[in-house]
XYZ file of C-alpha atoms in Angstrom:
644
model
C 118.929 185.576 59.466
C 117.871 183.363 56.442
C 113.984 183.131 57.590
C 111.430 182.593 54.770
C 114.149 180.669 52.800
C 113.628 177.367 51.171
C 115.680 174.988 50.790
C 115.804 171.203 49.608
C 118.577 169.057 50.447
C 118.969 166.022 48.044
C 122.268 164.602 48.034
C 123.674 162.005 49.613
C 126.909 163.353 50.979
C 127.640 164.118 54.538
C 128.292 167.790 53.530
C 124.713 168.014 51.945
C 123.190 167.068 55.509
C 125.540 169.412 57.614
C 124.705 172.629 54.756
C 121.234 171.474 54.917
C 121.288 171.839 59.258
C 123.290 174.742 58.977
C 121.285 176.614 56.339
C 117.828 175.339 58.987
C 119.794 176.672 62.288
C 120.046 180.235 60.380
C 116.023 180.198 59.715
C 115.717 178.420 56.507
C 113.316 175.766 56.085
C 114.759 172.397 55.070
C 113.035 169.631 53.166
C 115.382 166.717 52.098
C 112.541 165.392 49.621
C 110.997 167.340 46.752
C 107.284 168.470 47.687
C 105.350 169.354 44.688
C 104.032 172.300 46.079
C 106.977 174.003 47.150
C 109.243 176.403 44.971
C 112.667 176.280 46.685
C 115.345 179.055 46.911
C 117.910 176.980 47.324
C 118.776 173.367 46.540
C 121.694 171.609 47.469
C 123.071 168.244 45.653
C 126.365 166.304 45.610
C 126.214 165.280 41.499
C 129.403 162.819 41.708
C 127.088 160.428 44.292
C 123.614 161.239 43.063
C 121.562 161.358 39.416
C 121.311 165.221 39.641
C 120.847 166.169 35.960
C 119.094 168.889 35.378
C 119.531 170.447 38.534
C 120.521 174.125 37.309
C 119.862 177.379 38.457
C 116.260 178.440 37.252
C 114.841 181.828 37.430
C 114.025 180.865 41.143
C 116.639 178.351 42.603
C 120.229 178.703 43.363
C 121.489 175.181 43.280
C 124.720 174.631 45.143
C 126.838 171.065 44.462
C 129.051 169.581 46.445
C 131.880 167.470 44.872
C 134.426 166.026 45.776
C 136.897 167.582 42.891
C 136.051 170.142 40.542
C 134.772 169.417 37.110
C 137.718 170.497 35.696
C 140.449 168.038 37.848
C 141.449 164.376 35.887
C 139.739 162.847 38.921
C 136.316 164.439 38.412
C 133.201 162.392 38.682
C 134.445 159.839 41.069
C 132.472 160.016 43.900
C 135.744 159.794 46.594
C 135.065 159.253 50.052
C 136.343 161.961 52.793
C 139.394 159.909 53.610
C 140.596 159.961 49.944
C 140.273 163.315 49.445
C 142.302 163.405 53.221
C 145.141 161.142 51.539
C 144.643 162.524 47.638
C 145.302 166.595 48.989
C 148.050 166.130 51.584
C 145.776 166.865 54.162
C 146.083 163.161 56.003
C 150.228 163.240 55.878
C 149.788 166.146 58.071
C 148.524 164.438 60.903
C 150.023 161.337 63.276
C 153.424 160.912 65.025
C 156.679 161.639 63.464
C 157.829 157.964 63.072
C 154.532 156.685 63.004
C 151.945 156.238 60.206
C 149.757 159.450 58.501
C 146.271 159.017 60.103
C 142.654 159.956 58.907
C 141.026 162.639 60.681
C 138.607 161.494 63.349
C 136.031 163.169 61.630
C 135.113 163.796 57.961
C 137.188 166.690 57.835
C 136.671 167.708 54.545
C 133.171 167.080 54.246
C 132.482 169.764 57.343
C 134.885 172.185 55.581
C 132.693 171.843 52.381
C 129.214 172.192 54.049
C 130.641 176.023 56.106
C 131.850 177.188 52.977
C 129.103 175.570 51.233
C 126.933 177.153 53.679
C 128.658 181.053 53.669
C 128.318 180.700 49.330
C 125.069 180.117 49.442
C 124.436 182.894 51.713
C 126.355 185.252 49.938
C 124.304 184.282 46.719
C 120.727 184.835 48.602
C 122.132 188.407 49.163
C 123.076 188.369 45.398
C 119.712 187.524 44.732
C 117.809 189.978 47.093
C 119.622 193.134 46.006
C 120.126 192.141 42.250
C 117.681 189.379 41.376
C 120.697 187.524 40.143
C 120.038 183.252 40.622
C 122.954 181.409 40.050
C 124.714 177.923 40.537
C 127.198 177.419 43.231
C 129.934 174.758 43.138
C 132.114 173.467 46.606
C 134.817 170.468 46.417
C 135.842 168.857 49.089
C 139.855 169.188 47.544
C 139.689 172.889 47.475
C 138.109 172.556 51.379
C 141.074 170.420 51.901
C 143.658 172.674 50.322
C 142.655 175.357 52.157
C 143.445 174.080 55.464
C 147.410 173.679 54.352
C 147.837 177.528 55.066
C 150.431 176.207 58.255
C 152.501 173.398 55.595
C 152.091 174.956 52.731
C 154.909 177.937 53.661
C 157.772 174.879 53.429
C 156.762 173.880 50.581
C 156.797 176.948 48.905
C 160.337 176.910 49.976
C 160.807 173.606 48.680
C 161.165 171.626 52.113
C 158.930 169.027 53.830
C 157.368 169.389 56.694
C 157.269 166.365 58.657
C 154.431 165.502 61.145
C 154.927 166.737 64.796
C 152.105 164.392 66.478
C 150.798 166.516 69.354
C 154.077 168.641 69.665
C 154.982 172.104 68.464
C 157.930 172.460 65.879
C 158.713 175.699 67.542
C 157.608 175.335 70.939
C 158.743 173.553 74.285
C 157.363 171.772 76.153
C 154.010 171.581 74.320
C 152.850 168.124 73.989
C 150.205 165.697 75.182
C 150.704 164.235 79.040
C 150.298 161.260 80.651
C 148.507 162.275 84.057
C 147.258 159.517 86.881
C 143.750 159.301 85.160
C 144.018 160.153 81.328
C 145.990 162.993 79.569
C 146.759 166.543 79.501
C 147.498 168.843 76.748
C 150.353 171.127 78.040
C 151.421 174.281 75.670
C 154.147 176.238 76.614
C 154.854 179.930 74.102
C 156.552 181.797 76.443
C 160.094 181.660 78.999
C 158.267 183.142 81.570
C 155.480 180.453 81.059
C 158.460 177.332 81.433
C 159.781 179.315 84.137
C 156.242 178.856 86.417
C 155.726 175.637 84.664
C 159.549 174.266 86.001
C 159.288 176.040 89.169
C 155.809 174.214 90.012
C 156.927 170.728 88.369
C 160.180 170.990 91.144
C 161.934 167.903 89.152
C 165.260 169.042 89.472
C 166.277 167.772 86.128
C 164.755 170.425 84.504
C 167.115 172.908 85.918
C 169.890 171.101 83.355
C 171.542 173.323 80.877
C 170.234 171.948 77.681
C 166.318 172.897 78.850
C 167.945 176.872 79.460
C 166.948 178.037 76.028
C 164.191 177.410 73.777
C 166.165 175.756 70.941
C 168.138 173.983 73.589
C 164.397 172.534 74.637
C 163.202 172.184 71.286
C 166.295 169.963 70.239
C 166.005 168.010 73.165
C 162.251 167.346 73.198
C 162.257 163.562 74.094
C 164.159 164.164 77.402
C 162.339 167.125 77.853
C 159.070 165.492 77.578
C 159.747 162.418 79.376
C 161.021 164.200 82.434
C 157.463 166.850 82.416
C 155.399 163.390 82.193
C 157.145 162.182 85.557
C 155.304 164.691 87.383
C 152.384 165.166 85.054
C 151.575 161.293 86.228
C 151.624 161.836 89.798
C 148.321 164.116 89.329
C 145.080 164.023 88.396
C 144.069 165.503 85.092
C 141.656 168.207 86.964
C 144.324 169.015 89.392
C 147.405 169.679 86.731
C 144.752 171.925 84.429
C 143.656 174.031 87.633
C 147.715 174.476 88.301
C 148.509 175.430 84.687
C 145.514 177.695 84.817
C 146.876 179.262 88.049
C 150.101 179.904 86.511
C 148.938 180.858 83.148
C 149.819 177.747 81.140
C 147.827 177.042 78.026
C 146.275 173.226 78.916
C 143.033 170.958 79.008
C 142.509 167.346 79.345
C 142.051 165.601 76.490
C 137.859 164.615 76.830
C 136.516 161.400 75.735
C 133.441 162.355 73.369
C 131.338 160.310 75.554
C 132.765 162.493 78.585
C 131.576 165.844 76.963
C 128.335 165.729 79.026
C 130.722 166.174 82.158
C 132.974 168.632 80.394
C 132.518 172.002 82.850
C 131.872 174.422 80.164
C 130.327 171.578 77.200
C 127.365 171.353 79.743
C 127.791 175.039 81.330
C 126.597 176.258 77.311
C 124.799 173.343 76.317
C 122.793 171.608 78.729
C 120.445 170.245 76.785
C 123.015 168.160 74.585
C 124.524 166.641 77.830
C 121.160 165.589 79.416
C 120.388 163.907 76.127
C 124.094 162.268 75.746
C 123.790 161.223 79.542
C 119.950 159.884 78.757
C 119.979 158.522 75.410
C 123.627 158.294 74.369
C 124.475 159.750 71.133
C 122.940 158.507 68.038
C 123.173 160.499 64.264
C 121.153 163.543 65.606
C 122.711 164.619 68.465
C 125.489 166.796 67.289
C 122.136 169.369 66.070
C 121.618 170.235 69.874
C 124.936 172.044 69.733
C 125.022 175.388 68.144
C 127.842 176.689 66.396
C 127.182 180.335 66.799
C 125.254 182.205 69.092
C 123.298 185.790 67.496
C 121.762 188.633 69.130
C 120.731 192.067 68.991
C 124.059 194.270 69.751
C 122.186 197.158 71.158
C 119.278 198.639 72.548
C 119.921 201.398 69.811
C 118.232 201.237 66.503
C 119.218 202.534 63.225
C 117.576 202.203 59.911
C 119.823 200.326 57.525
C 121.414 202.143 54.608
C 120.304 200.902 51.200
C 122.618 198.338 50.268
C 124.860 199.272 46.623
C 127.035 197.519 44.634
C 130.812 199.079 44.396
C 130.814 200.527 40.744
C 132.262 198.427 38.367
C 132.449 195.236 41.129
C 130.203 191.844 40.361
C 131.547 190.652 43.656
C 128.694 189.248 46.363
C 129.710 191.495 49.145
C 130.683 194.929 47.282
C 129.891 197.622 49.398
C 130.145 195.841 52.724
C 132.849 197.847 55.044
C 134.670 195.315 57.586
C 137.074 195.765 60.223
C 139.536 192.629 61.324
C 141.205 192.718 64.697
C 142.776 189.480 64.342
C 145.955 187.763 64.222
C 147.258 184.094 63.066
C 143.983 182.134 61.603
C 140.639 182.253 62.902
C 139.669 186.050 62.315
C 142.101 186.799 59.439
C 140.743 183.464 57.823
C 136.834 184.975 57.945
C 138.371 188.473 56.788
C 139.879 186.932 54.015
C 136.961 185.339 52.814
C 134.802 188.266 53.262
C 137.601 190.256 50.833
C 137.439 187.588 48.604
C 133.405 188.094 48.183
C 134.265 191.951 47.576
C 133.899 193.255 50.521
C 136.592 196.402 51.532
C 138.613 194.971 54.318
C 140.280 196.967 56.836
C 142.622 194.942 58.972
C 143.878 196.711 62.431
C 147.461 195.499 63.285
C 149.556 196.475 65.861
C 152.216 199.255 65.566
C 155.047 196.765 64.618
C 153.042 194.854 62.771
C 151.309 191.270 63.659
C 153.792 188.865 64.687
C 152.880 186.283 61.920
C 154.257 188.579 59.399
C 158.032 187.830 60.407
C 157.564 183.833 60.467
C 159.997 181.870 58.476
C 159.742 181.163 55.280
C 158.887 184.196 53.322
C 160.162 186.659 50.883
C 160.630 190.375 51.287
C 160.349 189.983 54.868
C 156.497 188.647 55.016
C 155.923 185.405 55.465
C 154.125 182.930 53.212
C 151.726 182.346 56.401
C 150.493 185.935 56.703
C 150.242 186.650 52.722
C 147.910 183.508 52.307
C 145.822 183.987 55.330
C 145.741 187.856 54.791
C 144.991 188.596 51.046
C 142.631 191.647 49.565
C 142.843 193.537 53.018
C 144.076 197.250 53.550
C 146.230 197.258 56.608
C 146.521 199.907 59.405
C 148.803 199.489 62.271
C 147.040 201.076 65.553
C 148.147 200.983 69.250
C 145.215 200.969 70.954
C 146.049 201.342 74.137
C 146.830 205.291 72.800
C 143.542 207.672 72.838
C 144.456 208.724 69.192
C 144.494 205.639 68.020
C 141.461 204.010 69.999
C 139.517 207.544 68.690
C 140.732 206.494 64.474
C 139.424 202.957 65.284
C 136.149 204.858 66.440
C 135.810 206.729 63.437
C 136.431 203.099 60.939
C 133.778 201.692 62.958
C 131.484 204.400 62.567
C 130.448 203.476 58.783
C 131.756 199.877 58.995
C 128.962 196.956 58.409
C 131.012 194.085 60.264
C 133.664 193.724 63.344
C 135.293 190.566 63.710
C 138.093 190.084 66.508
C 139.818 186.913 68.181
C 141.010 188.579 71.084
C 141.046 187.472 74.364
C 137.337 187.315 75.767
C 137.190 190.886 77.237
C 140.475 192.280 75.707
C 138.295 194.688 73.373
C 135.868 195.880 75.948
C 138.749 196.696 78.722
C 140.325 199.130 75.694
C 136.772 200.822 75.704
C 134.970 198.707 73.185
C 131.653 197.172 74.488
C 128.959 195.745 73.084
C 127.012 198.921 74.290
C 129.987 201.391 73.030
C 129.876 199.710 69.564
C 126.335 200.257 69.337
C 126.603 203.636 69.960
C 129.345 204.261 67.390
C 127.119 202.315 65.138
C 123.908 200.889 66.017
C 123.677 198.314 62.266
C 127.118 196.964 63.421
C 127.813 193.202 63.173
C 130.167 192.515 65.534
C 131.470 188.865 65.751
C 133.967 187.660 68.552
C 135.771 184.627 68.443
C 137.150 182.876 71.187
C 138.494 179.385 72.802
C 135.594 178.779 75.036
C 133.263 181.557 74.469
C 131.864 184.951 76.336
C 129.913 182.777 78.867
C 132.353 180.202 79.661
C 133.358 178.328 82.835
C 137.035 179.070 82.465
C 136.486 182.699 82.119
C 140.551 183.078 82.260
C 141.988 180.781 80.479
C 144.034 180.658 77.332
C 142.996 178.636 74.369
C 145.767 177.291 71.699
C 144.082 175.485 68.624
C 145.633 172.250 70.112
C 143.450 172.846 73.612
C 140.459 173.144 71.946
C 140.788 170.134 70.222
C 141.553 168.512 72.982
C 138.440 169.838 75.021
C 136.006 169.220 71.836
C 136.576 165.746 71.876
C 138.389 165.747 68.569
C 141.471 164.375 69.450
C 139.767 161.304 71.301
C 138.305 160.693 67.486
C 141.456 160.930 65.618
C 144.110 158.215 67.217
C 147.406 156.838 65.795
C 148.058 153.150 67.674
C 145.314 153.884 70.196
C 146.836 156.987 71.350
C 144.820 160.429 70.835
C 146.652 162.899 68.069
C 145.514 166.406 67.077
C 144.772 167.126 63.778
C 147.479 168.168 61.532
C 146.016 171.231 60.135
C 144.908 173.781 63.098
C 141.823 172.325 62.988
C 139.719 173.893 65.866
C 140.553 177.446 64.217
C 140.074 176.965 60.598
C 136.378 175.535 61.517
C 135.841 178.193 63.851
C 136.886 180.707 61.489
C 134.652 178.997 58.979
C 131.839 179.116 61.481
C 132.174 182.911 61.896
C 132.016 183.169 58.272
C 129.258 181.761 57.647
C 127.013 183.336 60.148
C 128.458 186.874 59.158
C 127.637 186.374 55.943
C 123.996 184.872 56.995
C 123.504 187.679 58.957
C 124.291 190.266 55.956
C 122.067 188.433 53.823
C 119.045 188.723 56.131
C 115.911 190.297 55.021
C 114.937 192.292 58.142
C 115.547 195.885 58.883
C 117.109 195.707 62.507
C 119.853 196.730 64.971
C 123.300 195.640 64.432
C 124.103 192.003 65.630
C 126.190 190.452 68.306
C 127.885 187.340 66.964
C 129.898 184.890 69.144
C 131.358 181.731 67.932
C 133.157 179.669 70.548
C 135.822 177.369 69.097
C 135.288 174.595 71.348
C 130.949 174.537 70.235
C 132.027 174.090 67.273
C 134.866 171.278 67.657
C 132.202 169.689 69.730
C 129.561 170.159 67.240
C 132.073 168.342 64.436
C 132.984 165.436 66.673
C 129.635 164.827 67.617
C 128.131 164.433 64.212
C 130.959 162.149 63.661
C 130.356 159.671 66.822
C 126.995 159.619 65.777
C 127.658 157.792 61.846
C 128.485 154.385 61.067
C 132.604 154.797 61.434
C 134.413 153.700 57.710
C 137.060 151.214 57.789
C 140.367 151.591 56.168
C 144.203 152.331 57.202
C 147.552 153.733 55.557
C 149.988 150.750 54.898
C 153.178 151.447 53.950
C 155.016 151.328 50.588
C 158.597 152.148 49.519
C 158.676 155.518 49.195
C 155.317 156.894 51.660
C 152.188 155.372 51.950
C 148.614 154.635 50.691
C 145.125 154.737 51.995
C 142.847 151.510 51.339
C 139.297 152.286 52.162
C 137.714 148.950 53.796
C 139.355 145.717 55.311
C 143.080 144.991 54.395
C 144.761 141.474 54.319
C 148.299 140.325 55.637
C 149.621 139.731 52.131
C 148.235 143.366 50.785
C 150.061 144.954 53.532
C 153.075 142.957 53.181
C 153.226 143.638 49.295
C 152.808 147.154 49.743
C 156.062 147.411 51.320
C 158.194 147.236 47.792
C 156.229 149.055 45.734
C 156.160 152.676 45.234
C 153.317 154.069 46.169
C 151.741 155.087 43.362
C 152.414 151.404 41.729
C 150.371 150.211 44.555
C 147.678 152.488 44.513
C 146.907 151.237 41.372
C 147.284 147.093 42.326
C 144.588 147.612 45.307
C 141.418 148.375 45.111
C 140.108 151.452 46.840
C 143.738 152.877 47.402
C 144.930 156.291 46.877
C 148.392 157.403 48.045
C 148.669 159.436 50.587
C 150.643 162.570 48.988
C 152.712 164.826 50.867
C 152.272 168.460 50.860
C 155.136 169.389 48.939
C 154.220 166.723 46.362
C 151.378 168.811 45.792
C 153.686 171.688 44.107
C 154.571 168.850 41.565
C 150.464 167.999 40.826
C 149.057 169.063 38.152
C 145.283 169.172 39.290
C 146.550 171.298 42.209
C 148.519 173.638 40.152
C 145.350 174.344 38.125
C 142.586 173.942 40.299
C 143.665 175.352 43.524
C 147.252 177.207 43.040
C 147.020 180.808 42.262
C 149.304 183.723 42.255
C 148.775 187.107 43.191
C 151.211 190.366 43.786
C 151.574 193.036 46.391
C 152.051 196.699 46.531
C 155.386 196.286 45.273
C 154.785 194.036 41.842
C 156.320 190.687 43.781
C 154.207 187.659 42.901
C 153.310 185.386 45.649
C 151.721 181.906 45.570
C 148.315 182.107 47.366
C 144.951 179.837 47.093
C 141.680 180.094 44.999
C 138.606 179.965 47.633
C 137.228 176.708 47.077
C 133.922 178.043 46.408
C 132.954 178.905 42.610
C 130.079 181.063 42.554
C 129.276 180.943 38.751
C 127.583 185.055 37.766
C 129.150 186.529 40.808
C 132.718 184.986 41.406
C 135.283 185.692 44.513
C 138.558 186.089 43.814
C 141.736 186.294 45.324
C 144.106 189.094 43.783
C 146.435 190.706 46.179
C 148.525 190.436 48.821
C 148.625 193.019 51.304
C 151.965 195.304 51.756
C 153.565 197.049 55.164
C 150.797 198.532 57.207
C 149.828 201.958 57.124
C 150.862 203.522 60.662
C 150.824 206.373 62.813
C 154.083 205.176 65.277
C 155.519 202.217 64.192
C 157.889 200.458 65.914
C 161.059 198.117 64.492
C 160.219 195.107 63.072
C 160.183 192.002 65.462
C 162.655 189.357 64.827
C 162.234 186.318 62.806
C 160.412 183.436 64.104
C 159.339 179.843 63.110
C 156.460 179.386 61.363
C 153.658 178.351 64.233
C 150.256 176.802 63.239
C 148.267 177.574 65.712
C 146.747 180.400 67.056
C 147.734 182.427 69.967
C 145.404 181.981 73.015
C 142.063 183.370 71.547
């Protein structure tokens, strides 16, 4: 992908170190100290913790820096910490128990985000550079990152409401929580009747026949029984035992893995078997998390085609003008890479079914989209296909014939059972890059089944690293998916960037590699100290050690008041305070309109890419059809993805 490129990584931020590792798994060649001999292609700094003046974009170097805010936000040049920038965006409110305290992410969230889109910019300006000989500077903050991963909370406050935190439940959805079992816990996630119909039936406790767990908002309203009542027969089994029987009946669950347990996880040491000997040998230390790969690439085909020279739309500065993709997504992790690709210029063509994906109709909204779809889906041309119909299946054929990229989150499978191979889409077009995403990946020891966002965290060890009162909580934000997604992104764009005349490329990115990948590099750093304490109206976050007498004054003062009396405190800002902030307004609120003139409130990328900018500019209108069918009914707004 990026081989013969040369990078130096001098910053001292985690996100420097994970761009640096993710630029050297893609082919470049890393040095993290200046060699006088070397001229370097790329050089990566984080200016608010480092001396990095003079560090600008020669006639040679792109130089990408990582921040934590832009230069252009009140709070620029303070060199924040992960956690603040967790607490300062919204992001950390989002996570922990309902009456419980807002937690910081098990790992450093936002400094992950910034190093994949860190990563994906400065691919995207290599390619810049290769076809156009344009060098340029690059800038990432960790707010934007953070931002970005609001696209599930963001919709209520649009609508001016709160969303509260749900802990390990589903707002929507019941039951769908985490388990007590005999020997540790059990993600269980419920979408369906017909799935709490098997799931009831094989519990057999006969209070779940009552009346007020017959409908789903009867269940939602009644969680706490609901969920007490699953956990009395959840604890009478064994983790393994309850996963095989939710498997069985097709039940979305997984045990919630210990990252020291990932060695023993079936598929963790079924796809990397090198990582677990070395965890089970020599424990993990801060360079373990590199024996995990986050994407796997290779040839699609036996079939060869010579590439087309590359051209730049007419009148477009964007990085990826010209590039042709087709999305076959839904909810976040393919529509998020999609997006992004859009927002670099390239034409996206996004392949919906004939009534339309089902995130369209989630509450809230306006004009009957939802705020969920229009800010995960902007810049694409939509076309609703059935393809399980020849016709349709034989229009697909003819996008994909002069299309540069695929990307689908389907179920693993689900593509080639409609006709759709690797060795079909070769043949339709042998310079294809084709990228599946999926829970557990192509080769995976749970070949059948389903993955929810909340699983995978679950399986990746994530939710053992992010713990309210000693018990494991997933993150807010769908975490697992937006860093898959981000994953994917970055090794399409890698792979578009590359120098070598070739066949098309087979991408896979499997959602739990890359959770594991994340919570490895975390259990592998000196942990940082700090906690939320509570103040009169919320809460803020004190980086270190925190005496009895801070805590207790915190309790009468306003948050902001004692934010400013302790040292190292930020609040911890809700999401719809963010509406009210004037950084965010400026820095990462944007508007854009659809087909119809209506303006809709939709984020910058959090990438600046300073000659060739992306942009975000429209939101996408009904899709273009051949049969469609009525619109489905409203639903709640649900962040997670449907089993990938």
């Amino acid at each position: 992908m990026l081989e013969g490129l040369k990078v130096l990584a001098c910053g001292a931020r985690d996100a420097v170190k994970l761009c640096a590792t993710l630029l050297e798994r893609a082919g470049a060649m890393v040095d993290f100290a200046a060699a006088d001999s070397m001229d370097y292609d790329v050089i990566v700094i984080s200016s608010d913790m480092d001396d990095a003046a003079g560090w600008k974009a020669s006639d040679a170097s792109i130089v990408c820096d990582i921040t934590a805010t832009s230069p252009q936000d009140s709070r620029s040049g303070t060199p924040w910490s992960d956690a603040q920038i967790q607490a300062m965006s919204g992001l950390m409110d989002t996570t922990g128990f309902a009456h419980g305290a807002p937690v910081r992410i098990g790992i450093p969230f936002t400094e992950v985000s910034a190093a994949l889109y860190a990563s994906a910019a400065i691919a995207s300006a290599v390619r810049v550079k290769r076809t156009r000989g344009i060098v340029q500077n690059i800038g990432v903050t960790l707010s934007g990152c953070a931002a970005s991963a609001l696209t599930t909370f963001l919709p209520a406050a649009f609508a001016r409401r709160t969303a509260a935190r749900v802990g390990n439940r589903h707002p929507a959805c019941a039951p769908w929580n985490a388990y007590r079992t005999r020997d540790g816990w059990i993600l269980i996630c419920t979408s369906t009747e017909e799935q709490w119909r098997k799931l009831r039936q094989e519990a057999s406790v006969p209070q779940l026949d009552d009346a007020r767990f017959e409908t789903l908002s009867g269940r939602v309203q009644h969680v706490d029984e609901l969920d007490a009542l699953i956990e009395t027969w959840t604890t009478t089994l064994a983790t393994d035992d309850c996963t095989r029987i939710c498997e069985r009946i097709g039940v979305a669950a997984g045990p919630i893995v210990g990252i020291g347990e990932l060695p023993r996880e079936p598929n963790f040491r079924m796809r990397h078997a090198e990582a677990a000997t070395s965890i089970e040998t020599n424990g993990i230390d801060a360079d373990t998390y590199k024996h995990v790969s986050i994407f796997e690439a290779s040839v699609l085909s036996q079939t060869r085609a010579e590439r087309e020279p590359e051209t730049c739309e007419e009148g477009s500065n964007a990085p990826l003008a010209g590039v042709k993709v087709i999305e076959i997504g839904q909810y976040t992790t393919a529509p998020l890479v999609a997006k992004h690709l859009a927002a670099l210029g390239a034409h996206v063509v996004k392949i919906e079914p004939p009534e339309g994906e089902v995130a369209r109709s989630w509450l809230p909204g306006q004009g009957g989209t939802s705020y969920f779809f229009a800010l995960n889906n902007t810049d694409k041309e939509t076309i609703a296909l059935d393809l399980k119909q020849e016709s349709d299946r034989a229009h697909l054929r003819t996008l994909l014939a002069d299309a540069d990229v695929l990307v689908e989150n389907l179920r693993p499978g689900a593509l080639a059972k409609l006709g759709f191979t690797r060795e079909t889409l070769g043949a339709i077009n042998p310079r294809l890059v084709y990228c599946s995403i999926s829970g557990f990946g192509i080769e995976s020891a749970y070949p059948s089944r389903p993955a929810f966002d909340t699983v995978i965290q679950a399986m990746g060890g994530l939710m053992d690293l992010t713990r309210s009162d000693g018990a494991p909580v997933k993150i807010g934000a769908s975490g697992a998916d937006i860093l898959g997604g981000q994953a994917a992104l970055f090794a399409i764009v890698a792979r578009l960037a590359s120098r070598r005349e070739e066949a098309g490329a087979f991408i896979e990115i499997s959602m739990q590699d890359v959770a594991a990948w994340c919570a490895l590099f975390a259990a592998g750093r000196e942990p940082s100290r700090g906690q939320a304490l509570a103040c009169l109206d919320g809460h803020v976050w004190v980086e270190g050690d925190v005496t009895d007498a801070e805590r207790a004054g915190c309790i009468t003062l306003p948050k902001k008041v004692a934010a400013q009396k302790l040292a190292q405190a930020v609040p911890v800002v809700r999401v719809d305070e963010l509406l009210e902030d004037g950084d965010f307004l400026a820095d990462v609120l944007s508007a854009a309109r659809d087909a119809n003139g209506a303006f809709w409130p939709v984020l910058k990328v959090p990438y600046r890419l300073a000659k060739t900018p992306a942009s975000v500019r429209a939101v996408p209108g009904a899709a273009q059809g051949f049969r469609r069918a009525p619109p489905a009914p409203a639903r709640a707004p649900v962040p997670e993805d449907r089993p990938a």
